[in-house]
Tab-separated table of C-alpha atoms in Angstrom:
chain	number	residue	atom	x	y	z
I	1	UNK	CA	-15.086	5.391	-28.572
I	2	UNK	CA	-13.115	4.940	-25.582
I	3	UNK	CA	-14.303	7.139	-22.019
I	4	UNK	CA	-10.565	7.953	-21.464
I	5	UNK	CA	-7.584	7.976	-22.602
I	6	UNK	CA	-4.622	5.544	-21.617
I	7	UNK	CA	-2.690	8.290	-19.261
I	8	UNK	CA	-6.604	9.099	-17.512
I	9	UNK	CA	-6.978	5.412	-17.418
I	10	UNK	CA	-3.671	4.603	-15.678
I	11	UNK	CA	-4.353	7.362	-13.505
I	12	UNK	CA	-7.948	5.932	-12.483
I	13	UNK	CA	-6.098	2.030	-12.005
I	14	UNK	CA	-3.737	3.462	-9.634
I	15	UNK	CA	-6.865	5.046	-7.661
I	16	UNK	CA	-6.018	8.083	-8.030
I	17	UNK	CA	-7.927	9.895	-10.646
I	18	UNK	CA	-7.030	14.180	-12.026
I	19	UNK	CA	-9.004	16.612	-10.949
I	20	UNK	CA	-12.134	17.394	-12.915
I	21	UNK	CA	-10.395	21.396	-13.478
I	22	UNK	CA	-7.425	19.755	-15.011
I	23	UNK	CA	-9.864	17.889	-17.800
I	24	UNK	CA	-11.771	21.302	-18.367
I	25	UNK	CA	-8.693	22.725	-19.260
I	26	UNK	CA	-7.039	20.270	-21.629
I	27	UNK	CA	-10.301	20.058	-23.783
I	28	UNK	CA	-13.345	22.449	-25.039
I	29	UNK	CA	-15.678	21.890	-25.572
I	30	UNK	CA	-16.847	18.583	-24.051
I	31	UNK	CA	-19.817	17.233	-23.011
I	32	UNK	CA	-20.341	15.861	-19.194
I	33	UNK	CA	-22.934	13.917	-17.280
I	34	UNK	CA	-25.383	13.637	-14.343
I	35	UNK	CA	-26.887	10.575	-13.094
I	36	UNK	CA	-29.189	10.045	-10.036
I	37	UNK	CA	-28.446	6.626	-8.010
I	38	UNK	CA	-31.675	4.182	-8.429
I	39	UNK	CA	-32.825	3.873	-4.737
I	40	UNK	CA	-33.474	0.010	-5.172
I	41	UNK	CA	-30.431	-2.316	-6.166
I	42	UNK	CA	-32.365	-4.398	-7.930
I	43	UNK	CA	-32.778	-1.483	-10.564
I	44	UNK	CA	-28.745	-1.084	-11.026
I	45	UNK	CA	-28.093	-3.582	-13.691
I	46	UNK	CA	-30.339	-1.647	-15.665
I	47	UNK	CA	-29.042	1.929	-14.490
I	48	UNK	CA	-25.628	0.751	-15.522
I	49	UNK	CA	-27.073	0.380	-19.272
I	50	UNK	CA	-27.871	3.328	-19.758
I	51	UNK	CA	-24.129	4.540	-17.936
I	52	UNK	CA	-23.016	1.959	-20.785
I	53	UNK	CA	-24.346	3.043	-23.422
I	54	UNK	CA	-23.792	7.153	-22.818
I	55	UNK	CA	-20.161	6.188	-22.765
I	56	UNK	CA	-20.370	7.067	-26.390
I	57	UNK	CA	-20.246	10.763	-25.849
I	58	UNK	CA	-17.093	10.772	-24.499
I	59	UNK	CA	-17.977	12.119	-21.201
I	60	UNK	CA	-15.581	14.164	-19.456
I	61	UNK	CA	-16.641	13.844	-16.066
I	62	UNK	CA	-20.135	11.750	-14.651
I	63	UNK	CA	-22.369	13.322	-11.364
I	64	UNK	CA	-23.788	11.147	-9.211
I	65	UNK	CA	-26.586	13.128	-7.242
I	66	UNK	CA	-27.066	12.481	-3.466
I	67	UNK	CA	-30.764	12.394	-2.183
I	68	UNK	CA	-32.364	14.996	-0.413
I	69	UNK	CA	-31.064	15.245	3.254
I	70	UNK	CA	-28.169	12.434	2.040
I	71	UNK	CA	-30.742	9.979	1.157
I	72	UNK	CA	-29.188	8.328	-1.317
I	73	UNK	CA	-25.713	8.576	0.010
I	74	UNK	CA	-24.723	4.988	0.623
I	75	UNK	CA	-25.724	4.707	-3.210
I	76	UNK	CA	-23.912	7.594	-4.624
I	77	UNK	CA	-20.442	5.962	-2.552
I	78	UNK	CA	-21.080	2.487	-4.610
I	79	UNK	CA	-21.815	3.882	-7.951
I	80	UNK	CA	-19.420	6.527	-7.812
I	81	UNK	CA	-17.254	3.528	-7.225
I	82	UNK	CA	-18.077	1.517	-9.533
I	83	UNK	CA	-17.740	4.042	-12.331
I	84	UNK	CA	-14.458	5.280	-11.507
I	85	UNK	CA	-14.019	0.918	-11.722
I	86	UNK	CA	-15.088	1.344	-15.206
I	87	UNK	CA	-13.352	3.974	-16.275
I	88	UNK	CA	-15.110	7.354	-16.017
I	89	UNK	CA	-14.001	10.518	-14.188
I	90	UNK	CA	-17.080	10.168	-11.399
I	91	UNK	CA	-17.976	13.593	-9.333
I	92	UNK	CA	-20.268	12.735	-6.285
I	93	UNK	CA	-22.495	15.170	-4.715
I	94	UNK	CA	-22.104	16.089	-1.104
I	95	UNK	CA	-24.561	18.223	0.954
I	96	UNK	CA	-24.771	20.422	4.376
I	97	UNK	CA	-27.848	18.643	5.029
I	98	UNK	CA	-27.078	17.172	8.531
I	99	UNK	CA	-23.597	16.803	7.994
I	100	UNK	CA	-20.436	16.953	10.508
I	101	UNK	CA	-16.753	17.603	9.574
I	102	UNK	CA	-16.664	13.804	11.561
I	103	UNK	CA	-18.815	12.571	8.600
I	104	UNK	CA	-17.694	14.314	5.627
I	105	UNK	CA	-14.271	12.976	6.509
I	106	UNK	CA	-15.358	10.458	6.970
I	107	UNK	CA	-17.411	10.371	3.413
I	108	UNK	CA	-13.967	11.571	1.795
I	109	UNK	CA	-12.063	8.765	3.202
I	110	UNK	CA	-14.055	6.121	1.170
I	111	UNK	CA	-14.432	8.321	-1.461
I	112	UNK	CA	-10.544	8.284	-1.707
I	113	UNK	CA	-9.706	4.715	-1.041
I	114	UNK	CA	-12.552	3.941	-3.911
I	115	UNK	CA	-10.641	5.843	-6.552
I	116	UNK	CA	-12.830	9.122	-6.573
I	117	UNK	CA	-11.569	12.328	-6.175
I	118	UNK	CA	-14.190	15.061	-7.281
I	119	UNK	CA	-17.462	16.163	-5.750
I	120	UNK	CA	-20.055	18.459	-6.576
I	121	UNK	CA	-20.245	20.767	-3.021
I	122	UNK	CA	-24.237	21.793	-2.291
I	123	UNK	CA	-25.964	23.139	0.693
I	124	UNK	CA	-28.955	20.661	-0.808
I	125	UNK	CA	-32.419	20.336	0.378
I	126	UNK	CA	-33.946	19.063	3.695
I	127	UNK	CA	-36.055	15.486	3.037
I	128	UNK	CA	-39.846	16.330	2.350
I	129	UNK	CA	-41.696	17.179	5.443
I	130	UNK	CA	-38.838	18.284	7.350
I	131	UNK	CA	-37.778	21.691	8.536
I	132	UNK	CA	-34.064	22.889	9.069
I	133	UNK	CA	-32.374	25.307	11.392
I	134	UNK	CA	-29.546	25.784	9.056
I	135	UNK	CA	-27.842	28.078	11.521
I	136	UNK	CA	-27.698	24.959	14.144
I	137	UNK	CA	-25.463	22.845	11.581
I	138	UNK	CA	-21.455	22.361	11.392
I	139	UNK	CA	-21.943	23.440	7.444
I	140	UNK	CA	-24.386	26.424	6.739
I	141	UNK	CA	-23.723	27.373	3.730
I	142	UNK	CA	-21.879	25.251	0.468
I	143	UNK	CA	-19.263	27.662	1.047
I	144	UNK	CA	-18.325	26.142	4.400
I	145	UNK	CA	-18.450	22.690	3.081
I	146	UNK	CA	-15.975	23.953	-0.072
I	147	UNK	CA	-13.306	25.609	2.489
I	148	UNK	CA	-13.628	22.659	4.897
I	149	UNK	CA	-12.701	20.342	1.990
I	150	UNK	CA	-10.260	22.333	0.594
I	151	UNK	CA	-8.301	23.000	3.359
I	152	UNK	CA	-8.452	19.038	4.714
I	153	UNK	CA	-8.472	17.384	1.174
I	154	UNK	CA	-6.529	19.231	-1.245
I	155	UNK	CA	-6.101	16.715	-3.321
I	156	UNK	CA	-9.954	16.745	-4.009
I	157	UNK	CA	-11.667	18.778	-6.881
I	158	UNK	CA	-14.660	20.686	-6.143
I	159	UNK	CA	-17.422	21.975	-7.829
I	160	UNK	CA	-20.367	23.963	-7.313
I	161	UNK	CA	-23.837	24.928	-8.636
I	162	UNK	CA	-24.461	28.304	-9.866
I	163	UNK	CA	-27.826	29.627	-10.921
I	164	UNK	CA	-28.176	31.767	-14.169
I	165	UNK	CA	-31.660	32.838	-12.717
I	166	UNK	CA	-31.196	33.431	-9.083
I	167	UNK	CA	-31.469	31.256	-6.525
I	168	UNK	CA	-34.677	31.307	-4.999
I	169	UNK	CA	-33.666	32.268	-1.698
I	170	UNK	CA	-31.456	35.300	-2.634
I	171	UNK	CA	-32.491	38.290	-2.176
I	172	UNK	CA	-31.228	39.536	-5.805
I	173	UNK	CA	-29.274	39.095	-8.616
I	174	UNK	CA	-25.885	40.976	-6.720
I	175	UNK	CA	-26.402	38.861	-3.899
I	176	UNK	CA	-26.640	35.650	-5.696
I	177	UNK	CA	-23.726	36.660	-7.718
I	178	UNK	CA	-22.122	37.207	-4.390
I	179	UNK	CA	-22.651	33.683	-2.958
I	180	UNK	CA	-21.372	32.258	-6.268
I	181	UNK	CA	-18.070	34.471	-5.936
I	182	UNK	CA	-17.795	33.373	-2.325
I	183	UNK	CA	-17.856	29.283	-3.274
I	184	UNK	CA	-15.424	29.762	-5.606
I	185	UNK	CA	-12.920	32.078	-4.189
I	186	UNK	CA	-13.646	29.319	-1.080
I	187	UNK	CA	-11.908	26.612	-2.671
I	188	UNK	CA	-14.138	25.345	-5.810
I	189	UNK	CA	-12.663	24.676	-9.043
I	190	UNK	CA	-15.373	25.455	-11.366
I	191	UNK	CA	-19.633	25.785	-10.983
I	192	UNK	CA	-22.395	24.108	-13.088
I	193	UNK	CA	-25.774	25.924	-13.714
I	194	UNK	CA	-28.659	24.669	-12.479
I	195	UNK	CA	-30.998	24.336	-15.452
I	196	UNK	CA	-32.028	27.691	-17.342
I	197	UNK	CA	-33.973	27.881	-21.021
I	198	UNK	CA	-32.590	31.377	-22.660
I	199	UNK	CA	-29.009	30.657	-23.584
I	200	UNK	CA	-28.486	34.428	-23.240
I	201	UNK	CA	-28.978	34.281	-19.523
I	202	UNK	CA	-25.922	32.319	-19.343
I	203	UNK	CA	-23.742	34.435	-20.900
I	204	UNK	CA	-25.630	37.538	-19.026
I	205	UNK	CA	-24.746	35.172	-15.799
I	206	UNK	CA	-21.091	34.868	-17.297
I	207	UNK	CA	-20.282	38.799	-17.851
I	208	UNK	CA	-21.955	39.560	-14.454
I	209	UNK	CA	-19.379	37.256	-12.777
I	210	UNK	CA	-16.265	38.244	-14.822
I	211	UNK	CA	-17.230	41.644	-13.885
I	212	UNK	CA	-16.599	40.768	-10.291
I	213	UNK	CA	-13.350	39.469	-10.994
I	214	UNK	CA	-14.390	36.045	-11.346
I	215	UNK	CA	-12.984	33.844	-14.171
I	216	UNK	CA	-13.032	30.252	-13.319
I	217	UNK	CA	-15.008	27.927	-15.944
I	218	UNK	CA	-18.904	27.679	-15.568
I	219	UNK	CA	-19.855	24.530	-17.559
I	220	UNK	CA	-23.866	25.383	-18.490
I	221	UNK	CA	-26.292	22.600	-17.272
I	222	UNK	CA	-29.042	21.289	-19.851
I	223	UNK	CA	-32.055	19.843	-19.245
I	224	UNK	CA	-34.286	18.252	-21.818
I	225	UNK	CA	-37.865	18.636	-21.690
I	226	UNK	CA	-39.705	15.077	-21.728
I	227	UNK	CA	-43.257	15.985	-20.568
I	228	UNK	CA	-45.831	18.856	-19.288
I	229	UNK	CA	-45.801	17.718	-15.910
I	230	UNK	CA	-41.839	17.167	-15.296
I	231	UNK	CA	-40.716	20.924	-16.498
I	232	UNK	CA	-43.931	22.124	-14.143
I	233	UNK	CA	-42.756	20.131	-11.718
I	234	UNK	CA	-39.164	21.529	-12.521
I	235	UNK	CA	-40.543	24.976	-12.782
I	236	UNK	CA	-42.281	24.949	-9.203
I	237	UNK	CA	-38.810	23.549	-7.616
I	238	UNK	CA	-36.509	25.813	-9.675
I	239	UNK	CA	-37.713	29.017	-9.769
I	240	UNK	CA	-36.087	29.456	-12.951
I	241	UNK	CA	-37.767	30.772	-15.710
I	242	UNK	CA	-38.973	29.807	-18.900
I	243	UNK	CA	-39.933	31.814	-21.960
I	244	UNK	CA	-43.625	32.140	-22.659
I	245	UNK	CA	-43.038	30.873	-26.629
I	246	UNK	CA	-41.121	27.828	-25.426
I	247	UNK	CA	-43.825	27.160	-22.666
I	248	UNK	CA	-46.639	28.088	-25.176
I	249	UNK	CA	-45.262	25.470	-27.942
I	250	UNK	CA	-44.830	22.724	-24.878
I	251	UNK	CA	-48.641	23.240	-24.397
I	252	UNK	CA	-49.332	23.195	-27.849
I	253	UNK	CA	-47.609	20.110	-28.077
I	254	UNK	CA	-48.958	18.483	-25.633
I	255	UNK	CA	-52.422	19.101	-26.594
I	256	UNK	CA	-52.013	18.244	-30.583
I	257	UNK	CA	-49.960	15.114	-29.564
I	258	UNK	CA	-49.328	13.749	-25.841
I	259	UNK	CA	-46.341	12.855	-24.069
I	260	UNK	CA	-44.325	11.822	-27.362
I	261	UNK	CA	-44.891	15.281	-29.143
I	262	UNK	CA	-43.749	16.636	-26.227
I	263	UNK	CA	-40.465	14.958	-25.877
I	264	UNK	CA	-40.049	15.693	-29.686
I	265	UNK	CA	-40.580	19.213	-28.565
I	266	UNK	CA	-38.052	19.363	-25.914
I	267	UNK	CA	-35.091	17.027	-27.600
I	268	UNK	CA	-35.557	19.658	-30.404
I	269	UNK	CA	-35.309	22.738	-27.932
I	270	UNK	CA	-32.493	21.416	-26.064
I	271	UNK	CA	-30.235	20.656	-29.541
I	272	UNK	CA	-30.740	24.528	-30.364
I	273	UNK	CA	-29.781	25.950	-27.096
I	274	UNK	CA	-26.964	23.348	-27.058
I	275	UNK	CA	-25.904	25.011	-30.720
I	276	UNK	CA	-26.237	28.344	-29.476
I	277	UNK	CA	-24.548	27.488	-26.195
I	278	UNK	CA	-21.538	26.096	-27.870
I	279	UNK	CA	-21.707	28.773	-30.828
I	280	UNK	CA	-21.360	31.434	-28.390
I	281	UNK	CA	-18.185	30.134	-26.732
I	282	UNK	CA	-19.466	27.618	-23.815
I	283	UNK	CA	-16.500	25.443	-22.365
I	284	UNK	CA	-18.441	22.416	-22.448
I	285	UNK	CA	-22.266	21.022	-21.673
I	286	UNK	CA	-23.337	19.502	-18.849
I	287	UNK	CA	-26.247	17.198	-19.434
I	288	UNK	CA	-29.212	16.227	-16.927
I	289	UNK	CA	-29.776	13.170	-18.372
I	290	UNK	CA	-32.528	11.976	-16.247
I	291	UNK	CA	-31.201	8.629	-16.725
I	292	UNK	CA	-32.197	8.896	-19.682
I	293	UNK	CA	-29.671	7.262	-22.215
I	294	UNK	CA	-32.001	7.325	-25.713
I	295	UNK	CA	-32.809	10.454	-25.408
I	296	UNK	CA	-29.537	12.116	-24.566
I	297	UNK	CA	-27.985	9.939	-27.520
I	298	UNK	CA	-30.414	11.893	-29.775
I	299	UNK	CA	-29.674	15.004	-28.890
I	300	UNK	CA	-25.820	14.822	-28.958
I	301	UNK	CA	-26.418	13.225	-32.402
I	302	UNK	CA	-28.427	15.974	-33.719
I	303	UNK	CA	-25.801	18.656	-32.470
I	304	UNK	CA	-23.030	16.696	-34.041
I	305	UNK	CA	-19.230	16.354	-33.310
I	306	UNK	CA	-18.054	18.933	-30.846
């Protein structure tokens, strides 16, 4: 199955690829995917696999995350490159974390001259061990990162994250519907959720945004549950919640059959709240796919054609 069709494909040649927004709205639903950037080089051949062999779901668009505090930056520039090389729609993350509007034009520039044209706009997280005065930076929130690259590079897509259950930080669910409104009406195309388990929260998210006036596409982000100690991990990070019967079964799982009845566990979660996701009237999944090409393959299997 091919990743794109020959107009996308001409379009991505020429180094100049469409806007992620303009995809969204020629097809629903779809499915799109995130990747994280392996930190050692000598890992990529293998990475690129598994980018290989999820070309079979007909991606519409591929993330490429950035490390905290930019870590992985110089790898998110390559890879991002080298998909949009091979093909794919690529949408690289770009964070506030120590940035200047110097850099990020910088950052744009190669994006540009590599063929990519979409990014994925986050405040994003300081590097372990380190504290930030966010006030002291050129880009405080995402929203100042969104305007700044909407206003200097128009012909750049932007995205941002959204969070069904709020963000951590906010104070409630108003204000973090607030922020939201503010990065899109800033400049951003669309938003992906951050990773939720009740489907219904999505749609609550949905209604509570349209009933501020917002209607731009939010594309729901899924995560598949592969072990006890990743969605605990997860769960720590997140803040999000997860019901007690999923949680309870996970345990159960776990305890009756390891790792592997775990990932049974979650592939078969995460094809039901794909279902019901798409049922309800989703424009599209975004999958978390943990690099994780087998498993992903699975689950878009056991959902079936969109």
């Amino acid at each position: 199955m091919p990743l794109l069709s020959p107009t996308d494909m001409n379009n991505t040649a020429g180094k100049k690829q469409v806007k992620i927004i303009d995809r969204i709205n020629r097809k629903s639903p779809f499915y799109s995917v995130e990747f994280f950037p392996p930190r050692d080089r000598e890992n990529w051949p293998d990475f690129f696999k598994v980018v290989d062999s999820l070309s079979a779901i007909n991606p519409l668009f591929a993330s490429v995350t950035y490390g905290a505090g930019g870590g992985t930056r110089d790898n998110t520039l390559d890879i991002t490159a080298t998909l949009a090389e091979k093909g794919h729609i690529p949408m690289a993350h770009l964070t506030c974390v120590g940035a200047t509007r110097e850099y990020i034009r910088e950052y744009l520039n190669c994006l540009a001259e590599k063929g990519v044209s979409n990014i994925l706009a986050l405040r994003g997280d300081p590097p372990a061990g380190q504290n930030i005065r966010w006030e002291d930076g050129e880009f405080v929130h995402a929203s100042d990162l969104v305007e700044f690259v909407h206003r200097e590079f128009p012909d750049f897509g932007i995205a941002v994250a959204a969070y069904p259950t709020p963000h951590p930080q906010s104070a409630s669910f108003a204000d973090d519907r607030r922020y939201t409104q503010k990065k899109l009406d800033a400049g951003a195309d669309f938003a992906i959720t951050q990773l939720f388990f009740d489907y219904r929260e999505y749609f609550e998210f949905s209604a509570q945004l349209r009933a501020i006036g917002m209607t731009k596409p939010v594309i729901p982000g899924v995560l598949p549950i592969l072990s006890l100690e990743s969605i605990r991990r997860v769960l720590s990070l997140s803040g999000c919640n997860i019901p007690a019967k999923l949680y309870l079964s996970i345990e159960e799982a776990n305890q009756k059959g390891g790792v592997e009845a775990v990932k049974e566990a979650g592939i078969a979660f995460a094809v039901d709240q794909i279902k019901k996701l798409l049922d309800n009237g989703a424009p599209g999944i975004h999958l978390y796919t943990l690099n994780k090409a087998e498993t992903c393959l699975r689950i878009v299997e056991a959902v079936g054609r969109l």
